[in-house]
Coordinates of C-alpha atoms in Angstrom, one line a residue:
M1 CA 223.1 -75.3 138.1
K2 CA 221.7 -71.9 139.5
D3 CA 225.2 -71.5 141.1
I4 CA 227.0 -72.4 137.8
L5 CA 224.9 -69.8 135.6
K6 CA 225.3 -67.1 138.3
E7 CA 229.3 -67.7 138.1
L8 CA 228.9 -67.9 134.4
D9 CA 226.9 -64.7 134.3
E10 CA 229.5 -62.8 136.7
L11 CA 232.3 -63.9 134.1
M12 CA 230.3 -62.9 130.8
N13 CA 229.2 -59.8 132.6
E14 CA 232.9 -58.6 132.3
I15 CA 232.6 -59.0 128.2
N16 CA 231.4 -56.2 126.2
Y17 CA 230.3 -56.5 122.8
G18 CA 232.7 -55.4 120.0
V19 CA 236.1 -56.3 118.3
P20 CA 239.0 -55.1 120.1
N21 CA 242.6 -53.7 118.6
E22 CA 245.9 -54.4 120.1
Q23 CA 245.1 -51.5 122.7
N24 CA 241.9 -53.5 123.5
E25 CA 239.7 -50.3 122.2
N26 CA 236.4 -51.2 120.4
L27 CA 236.9 -51.1 116.8
L28 CA 233.2 -50.7 116.4
D29 CA 233.3 -47.7 118.1
L30 CA 236.1 -46.2 115.9
L31 CA 235.4 -47.5 112.4
D32 CA 232.7 -48.6 110.3
D33 CA 231.2 -51.9 111.2
D34 CA 231.9 -53.5 107.2
E35 CA 235.2 -52.1 107.5
V36 CA 235.7 -53.7 111.0
F37 CA 234.5 -57.4 110.2
N38 CA 236.0 -57.1 106.4
K39 CA 239.4 -56.1 107.7
Y40 CA 240.2 -56.5 111.2
Y41 CA 238.0 -59.5 112.8
Y42 CA 239.3 -62.7 113.7
L43 CA 237.8 -65.2 116.4
Q44 CA 239.7 -64.9 119.8
T45 CA 240.4 -67.8 122.1
P46 CA 238.6 -67.9 125.4
E47 CA 241.6 -66.7 126.9
E48 CA 242.3 -63.8 124.6
L49 CA 238.6 -62.7 125.0
L50 CA 239.1 -62.7 128.7
Q51 CA 242.2 -60.3 128.2
S52 CA 240.7 -58.1 126.1
K53 CA 237.1 -58.2 127.5
I54 CA 235.7 -57.3 124.3
G55 CA 233.7 -59.6 121.9
V56 CA 231.1 -60.5 119.4
C57 CA 228.7 -63.4 119.9
W58 CA 231.2 -66.1 118.2
D59 CA 233.7 -65.1 120.5
Q60 CA 231.7 -65.0 123.7
V61 CA 230.1 -68.9 122.8
E62 CA 233.7 -69.9 122.8
L63 CA 234.1 -68.8 126.4
E64 CA 230.9 -70.1 127.3
R65 CA 231.5 -73.4 125.7
E66 CA 234.6 -73.6 127.9
F67 CA 233.1 -72.9 130.9
L68 CA 230.2 -75.2 130.9
T69 CA 232.4 -77.9 129.4
K70 CA 234.9 -77.5 132.4
K71 CA 231.6 -77.9 134.8
K72 CA 230.7 -81.2 133.2
I73 CA 227.7 -79.8 131.2
D74 CA 227.1 -81.2 127.7
T75 CA 226.5 -78.0 125.3
K76 CA 225.5 -77.5 122.0
T77 CA 226.4 -74.5 119.8
F78 CA 224.5 -72.9 117.0
F79 CA 224.7 -70.4 113.9
I80 CA 221.7 -68.9 112.5
C81 CA 222.0 -66.5 109.5
T82 CA 219.6 -64.9 107.2
Y83 CA 220.8 -65.1 103.2
D84 CA 219.4 -62.0 101.7
N85 CA 222.1 -61.3 98.9
D86 CA 224.6 -59.1 100.4
N87 CA 222.4 -58.8 103.6
I88 CA 223.7 -61.9 106.0
P89 CA 223.0 -61.0 109.5
S90 CA 223.9 -63.7 111.8
H91 CA 224.3 -64.9 115.2
A92 CA 226.1 -67.8 117.5
F93 CA 224.4 -69.0 120.5
I94 CA 225.0 -71.8 123.0
T95 CA 222.4 -74.4 124.5
F96 CA 222.7 -76.9 127.2
K97 CA 220.4 -79.6 129.1
D98 CA 219.6 -79.8 132.8
G99 CA 217.1 -82.8 133.5
E100 CA 214.5 -82.8 131.1
K101 CA 214.6 -79.0 130.3
I102 CA 216.9 -77.8 127.6
Y103 CA 218.3 -73.9 127.9
W104 CA 219.4 -71.5 125.6
Y105 CA 221.9 -69.2 127.5
E106 CA 222.3 -65.7 125.9
H107 CA 224.9 -63.0 126.6
S108 CA 225.8 -60.9 123.6
W109 CA 222.4 -60.6 121.9
F110 CA 221.4 -57.4 124.9
E111 CA 217.6 -57.9 124.1
N112 CA 217.4 -61.6 124.6
K113 CA 220.1 -61.6 127.6
S114 CA 219.1 -64.4 129.8
T115 CA 218.9 -68.2 130.3
H116 CA 215.8 -69.6 128.3
E117 CA 213.9 -72.5 129.3
Y118 CA 212.3 -75.2 126.8
N119 CA 211.1 -78.5 126.6
T120 CA 212.8 -79.6 123.3
L121 CA 215.4 -78.6 121.0
K122 CA 212.9 -77.7 118.1
E123 CA 210.9 -75.4 120.3
L124 CA 214.0 -73.7 121.5
L125 CA 215.6 -73.4 117.8
K126 CA 212.2 -72.3 116.3
D127 CA 211.8 -69.4 119.3
V128 CA 215.6 -68.2 118.5
K129 CA 214.6 -68.0 114.8
Q130 CA 211.4 -66.0 115.4
K131 CA 213.3 -63.5 117.8
F132 CA 216.2 -63.5 115.4
I133 CA 214.3 -62.7 112.1
K134 CA 211.8 -59.8 114.1
S135 CA 214.8 -58.6 115.6
H136 CA 216.8 -58.0 112.3
K137 CA 213.8 -57.0 110.5
A138 CA 214.9 -59.7 107.8
N139 CA 213.2 -60.5 104.6
L140 CA 210.4 -62.9 105.3
D141 CA 211.2 -64.3 101.8
A142 CA 214.8 -64.7 102.4
P143 CA 216.0 -68.3 104.0
T144 CA 217.2 -68.2 107.5
L145 CA 219.1 -71.5 108.4
I146 CA 220.3 -72.7 111.6
Y147 CA 223.6 -75.0 111.7
E148 CA 224.8 -76.9 114.9
Y149 CA 228.8 -76.5 114.7
T150 CA 231.7 -77.6 116.7
T151 CA 234.5 -75.9 118.4
P152 CA 236.1 -73.6 115.4
P153 CA 239.8 -73.2 114.7
I154 CA 241.1 -70.4 116.3
H155 CA 241.7 -66.9 114.7
L156 CA 239.4 -67.3 111.7
N157 CA 238.4 -64.4 109.9
C158 CA 234.9 -63.4 109.1
E159 CA 234.6 -65.2 105.9
E160 CA 236.3 -68.2 107.3
F161 CA 234.0 -68.6 110.3
Y162 CA 231.0 -68.6 108.2
K163 CA 232.3 -71.4 106.0
F164 CA 233.0 -73.1 109.1
A165 CA 229.8 -73.0 110.7
E166 CA 227.9 -73.9 107.3
T167 CA 229.9 -77.3 107.5
G168 CA 228.1 -78.3 110.6
K169 CA 224.7 -79.8 110.9
L170 CA 221.7 -78.1 109.4
M171 CA 219.0 -78.1 111.6
K172 CA 215.3 -78.8 110.6
V173 CA 212.8 -76.6 112.4
N174 CA 210.8 -75.0 109.6
E175 CA 206.9 -76.0 109.4
P176 CA 206.3 -77.6 105.9
L177 CA 204.8 -75.4 102.8
Y178 CA 203.9 -77.7 100.0
F179 CA 203.6 -76.8 96.6
Y180 CA 202.4 -79.3 93.8
H181 CA 203.5 -80.2 90.2
L182 CA 201.9 -82.5 87.5
V183 CA 203.9 -85.2 85.9
P184 CA 202.5 -87.5 83.0
K185 CA 201.9 -90.9 84.4
N186 CA 204.8 -93.5 83.9
T187 CA 207.8 -91.1 83.6
E188 CA 211.0 -91.9 84.7
L189 CA 211.9 -89.3 87.3
N190 CA 215.4 -90.2 87.3
P191 CA 217.2 -87.6 88.1
G192 CA 213.9 -85.6 88.9
I193 CA 211.8 -83.4 87.3
L194 CA 213.9 -81.7 84.4
S195 CA 213.8 -77.9 83.3
L196 CA 214.1 -76.8 79.7
Q197 CA 217.6 -75.8 80.3
Y198 CA 218.7 -79.3 81.6
M199 CA 217.0 -80.7 78.4
Y200 CA 218.9 -78.5 76.1
D201 CA 222.0 -78.8 78.0
N202 CA 221.8 -82.5 77.9
K203 CA 220.8 -82.8 74.3
M204 CA 217.3 -84.1 75.2
Y205 CA 215.9 -82.6 72.1
D206 CA 212.8 -84.8 71.6
L207 CA 211.6 -83.7 75.3
F208 CA 212.8 -80.1 74.6
D209 CA 211.1 -79.8 71.4
K210 CA 207.7 -81.4 73.0
Y211 CA 207.5 -79.1 75.9
T212 CA 208.7 -75.9 74.1
E213 CA 206.0 -76.1 71.3
K214 CA 203.5 -74.2 73.5
Y215 CA 205.9 -71.2 73.9
K216 CA 206.6 -70.5 70.1
T217 CA 203.3 -68.5 69.5
R218 CA 204.0 -66.7 72.6
I219 CA 207.6 -65.8 72.0
V220 CA 206.5 -64.1 68.3
N221 CA 203.2 -62.7 69.6
A222 CA 202.4 -62.2 73.2
W223 CA 205.5 -61.6 75.0
N224 CA 206.3 -58.4 73.0
I225 CA 210.1 -59.3 72.3
E226 CA 211.1 -56.9 69.7
K227 CA 213.8 -59.3 68.1
Y228 CA 211.4 -62.2 67.5
K229 CA 208.4 -59.9 66.4
G230 CA 206.9 -61.1 63.2
R231 CA 209.0 -64.4 62.8
K232 CA 207.1 -67.4 61.8
E233 CA 207.1 -69.8 64.7
E234 CA 208.7 -72.5 62.8
T235 CA 212.0 -71.0 62.3
L236 CA 212.7 -70.4 65.9
T237 CA 215.9 -72.2 66.9
R238 CA 216.3 -74.1 70.2
E239 CA 218.8 -71.6 71.0
E240 CA 216.6 -68.7 70.4
I241 CA 213.7 -70.2 72.3
I242 CA 216.2 -70.4 75.6
D243 CA 217.0 -66.8 74.8
A244 CA 213.4 -65.6 74.4
L245 CA 212.5 -67.4 77.9
K246 CA 215.5 -65.5 79.4
I247 CA 214.5 -62.2 77.9
F248 CA 210.7 -62.8 79.1
R249 CA 211.2 -64.3 82.7
G250 CA 214.5 -63.4 83.5
E251 CA 218.1 -65.0 84.2
Y252 CA 216.6 -68.4 85.3
G253 CA 213.8 -68.5 82.6
A254 CA 214.7 -71.8 80.9
S255 CA 215.7 -73.1 84.4
Y256 CA 212.2 -72.6 86.3
I257 CA 210.2 -75.5 87.2
Y258 CA 206.5 -74.5 88.1
F259 CA 204.6 -75.4 91.1
F260 CA 200.8 -75.0 92.4
K261 CA 200.0 -74.0 96.0
F262 CA 197.2 -76.8 96.0
P263 CA 196.8 -79.9 94.0
P264 CA 194.4 -79.6 91.0
K265 CA 191.2 -81.5 91.3
S266 CA 188.9 -83.4 89.0
S267 CA 186.2 -81.1 90.2
L268 CA 187.5 -78.3 88.9
G269 CA 186.1 -79.3 85.2
P270 CA 185.9 -81.7 82.6
K271 CA 189.2 -80.8 81.1
M272 CA 191.1 -80.7 84.6
K273 CA 189.3 -84.3 85.0
E274 CA 190.8 -85.4 81.7
I275 CA 194.3 -84.3 82.4
L276 CA 194.2 -86.0 85.9
N277 CA 193.9 -89.2 84.3
Y278 CA 197.1 -89.4 82.6
K279 CA 199.0 -87.1 85.1
D280 CA 200.1 -87.8 88.6
I281 CA 200.4 -85.2 91.2
Y282 CA 203.7 -84.6 93.2
R283 CA 204.3 -82.3 95.9
I284 CA 207.7 -80.4 97.3
N285 CA 207.9 -79.0 100.9
I286 CA 209.8 -75.5 99.9
N287 CA 210.4 -74.9 103.5
D288 CA 212.7 -77.9 103.8
E289 CA 215.9 -76.8 104.7
E290 CA 218.0 -79.0 102.3
I291 CA 215.8 -78.2 99.5
I292 CA 216.4 -74.4 100.1
L293 CA 220.0 -74.8 100.1
K294 CA 219.4 -76.3 96.2
M295 CA 217.5 -73.6 95.3
K296 CA 219.0 -71.0 92.9
D297 CA 216.1 -68.6 92.8
I298 CA 212.4 -68.7 93.7
F299 CA 209.9 -66.4 92.3
Y300 CA 206.5 -66.3 93.6
G301 CA 204.6 -65.2 90.6
F302 CA 201.8 -62.8 89.7
K303 CA 198.3 -62.5 91.2
N304 CA 196.1 -64.7 88.6
S305 CA 199.4 -65.5 86.4
N306 CA 199.1 -62.0 84.6
S307 CA 202.4 -60.1 84.6
D308 CA 200.2 -56.9 84.5
E309 CA 199.0 -57.7 88.1
E310 CA 201.0 -57.5 91.5
I311 CA 203.7 -59.4 92.2
L312 CA 203.2 -62.0 95.1
T313 CA 205.3 -63.1 97.8
K314 CA 205.7 -66.2 100.0
S315 CA 203.0 -64.9 102.9
Y316 CA 200.4 -64.8 100.2
Y317 CA 200.6 -68.3 99.5
E318 CA 200.7 -69.2 103.4
N319 CA 197.5 -67.4 103.8
I320 CA 195.5 -68.1 100.9
T321 CA 192.8 -70.9 101.2
E322 CA 191.9 -73.4 98.4
E323 CA 188.7 -72.0 97.8
E324 CA 190.4 -68.5 97.1
Y325 CA 193.2 -70.2 95.2
F326 CA 190.9 -72.1 92.7
N327 CA 188.3 -68.9 92.5
N328 CA 189.0 -67.9 89.4
Y329 CA 190.2 -70.9 87.5
D330 CA 188.3 -71.3 84.2
D331 CA 188.1 -75.1 82.9
T332 CA 187.0 -73.7 79.4
L333 CA 190.0 -71.9 78.4
E334 CA 192.7 -73.3 76.3
M335 CA 195.5 -72.8 78.6
N336 CA 193.2 -74.0 81.6
Y337 CA 196.3 -73.4 84.2
S338 CA 196.7 -69.7 83.2
T339 CA 194.6 -68.1 86.0
L340 CA 196.2 -70.1 88.6
S341 CA 198.9 -68.3 90.4
H342 CA 202.3 -70.5 91.0
I343 CA 205.7 -70.3 91.8
S344 CA 209.0 -70.8 89.9
I345 CA 212.1 -72.2 91.3
A346 CA 215.4 -72.9 89.6
F347 CA 217.5 -75.7 91.0
E348 CA 221.3 -76.2 91.0
S349 CA 222.0 -78.5 87.9
D350 CA 218.7 -77.3 86.5
Y351 CA 216.6 -80.3 87.9
C352 CA 214.4 -80.9 90.9
P353 CA 215.8 -83.9 92.3
S354 CA 213.5 -87.0 92.6
S355 CA 214.3 -87.1 96.4
F356 CA 212.7 -83.5 97.0
I357 CA 209.3 -84.7 95.7
E358 CA 206.8 -87.3 96.6
K359 CA 203.7 -88.8 95.1
V360 CA 200.2 -87.3 96.6

């Protein structure tokens, strides 16, 4: 294997990072990066790359794949990407097994150029992900996902390559991060936990009216929404309640489903104990890659659930202790949950599928 890797290094060291034009000049030296990838980039074949000697990671991986496959070495190729709105840095890389070990071979990503050894694939992928996030100074609250992909069609443009890689196998490497939701006992969780938007859109008006009753006072008195000031609560229509939620909580206001960082417990006080007598606790792992793909939006809330206080981040919940989390809980309040920070998730189709949650 040492000789094979030496031969591969010699081959790959002839390749420079970039995008060639017809004269085999590097377009990244001539034009803006965005213009190059939006207008001129296409995936080269290994033969074309050997001719141009200029290619990005996507091109280089295909040459590495061809070389190692000809040597009868089993390979896997992966695509990693951070999805932060329009900022979507990505990388492609190749792995192979030798005996009991698994290796990440890297050439195009200069700071990690080497052959890296691991005991397991998960260990390898977690290390690549950590290095990728750090290298790209990625938004830690934005999802970074890894897909295993097969040999792509030739000459894909940038957008087509992304779409092809994303049809591959989604790899699960994240450590779990659980949040909790209370559901009345004996609730039929089919298709799952429903948002107010789902209830409204599906004409489940009895449920909608039941769960929105508590919002009426806030809409006309507490939320400072000019168009609803002075209205009598009983005159608010369902459409106006949806509208008010979106004004106060943003685009997904009526779609949000709320989750606590730690499961409420009866020792918090008699009111909570009574609540837990008729409600079950379910949990969701917000780090599960399949669940991440089904989230339209996630908002990490405000400290002590007060919109006048600081906006929280994912790292806040990752580091807070259970004792700290419940420190400001007041069981005597009418809205006894109001001091507990919580996250808000809007899912595709406006409900949290039952397959995403498990009873505690």
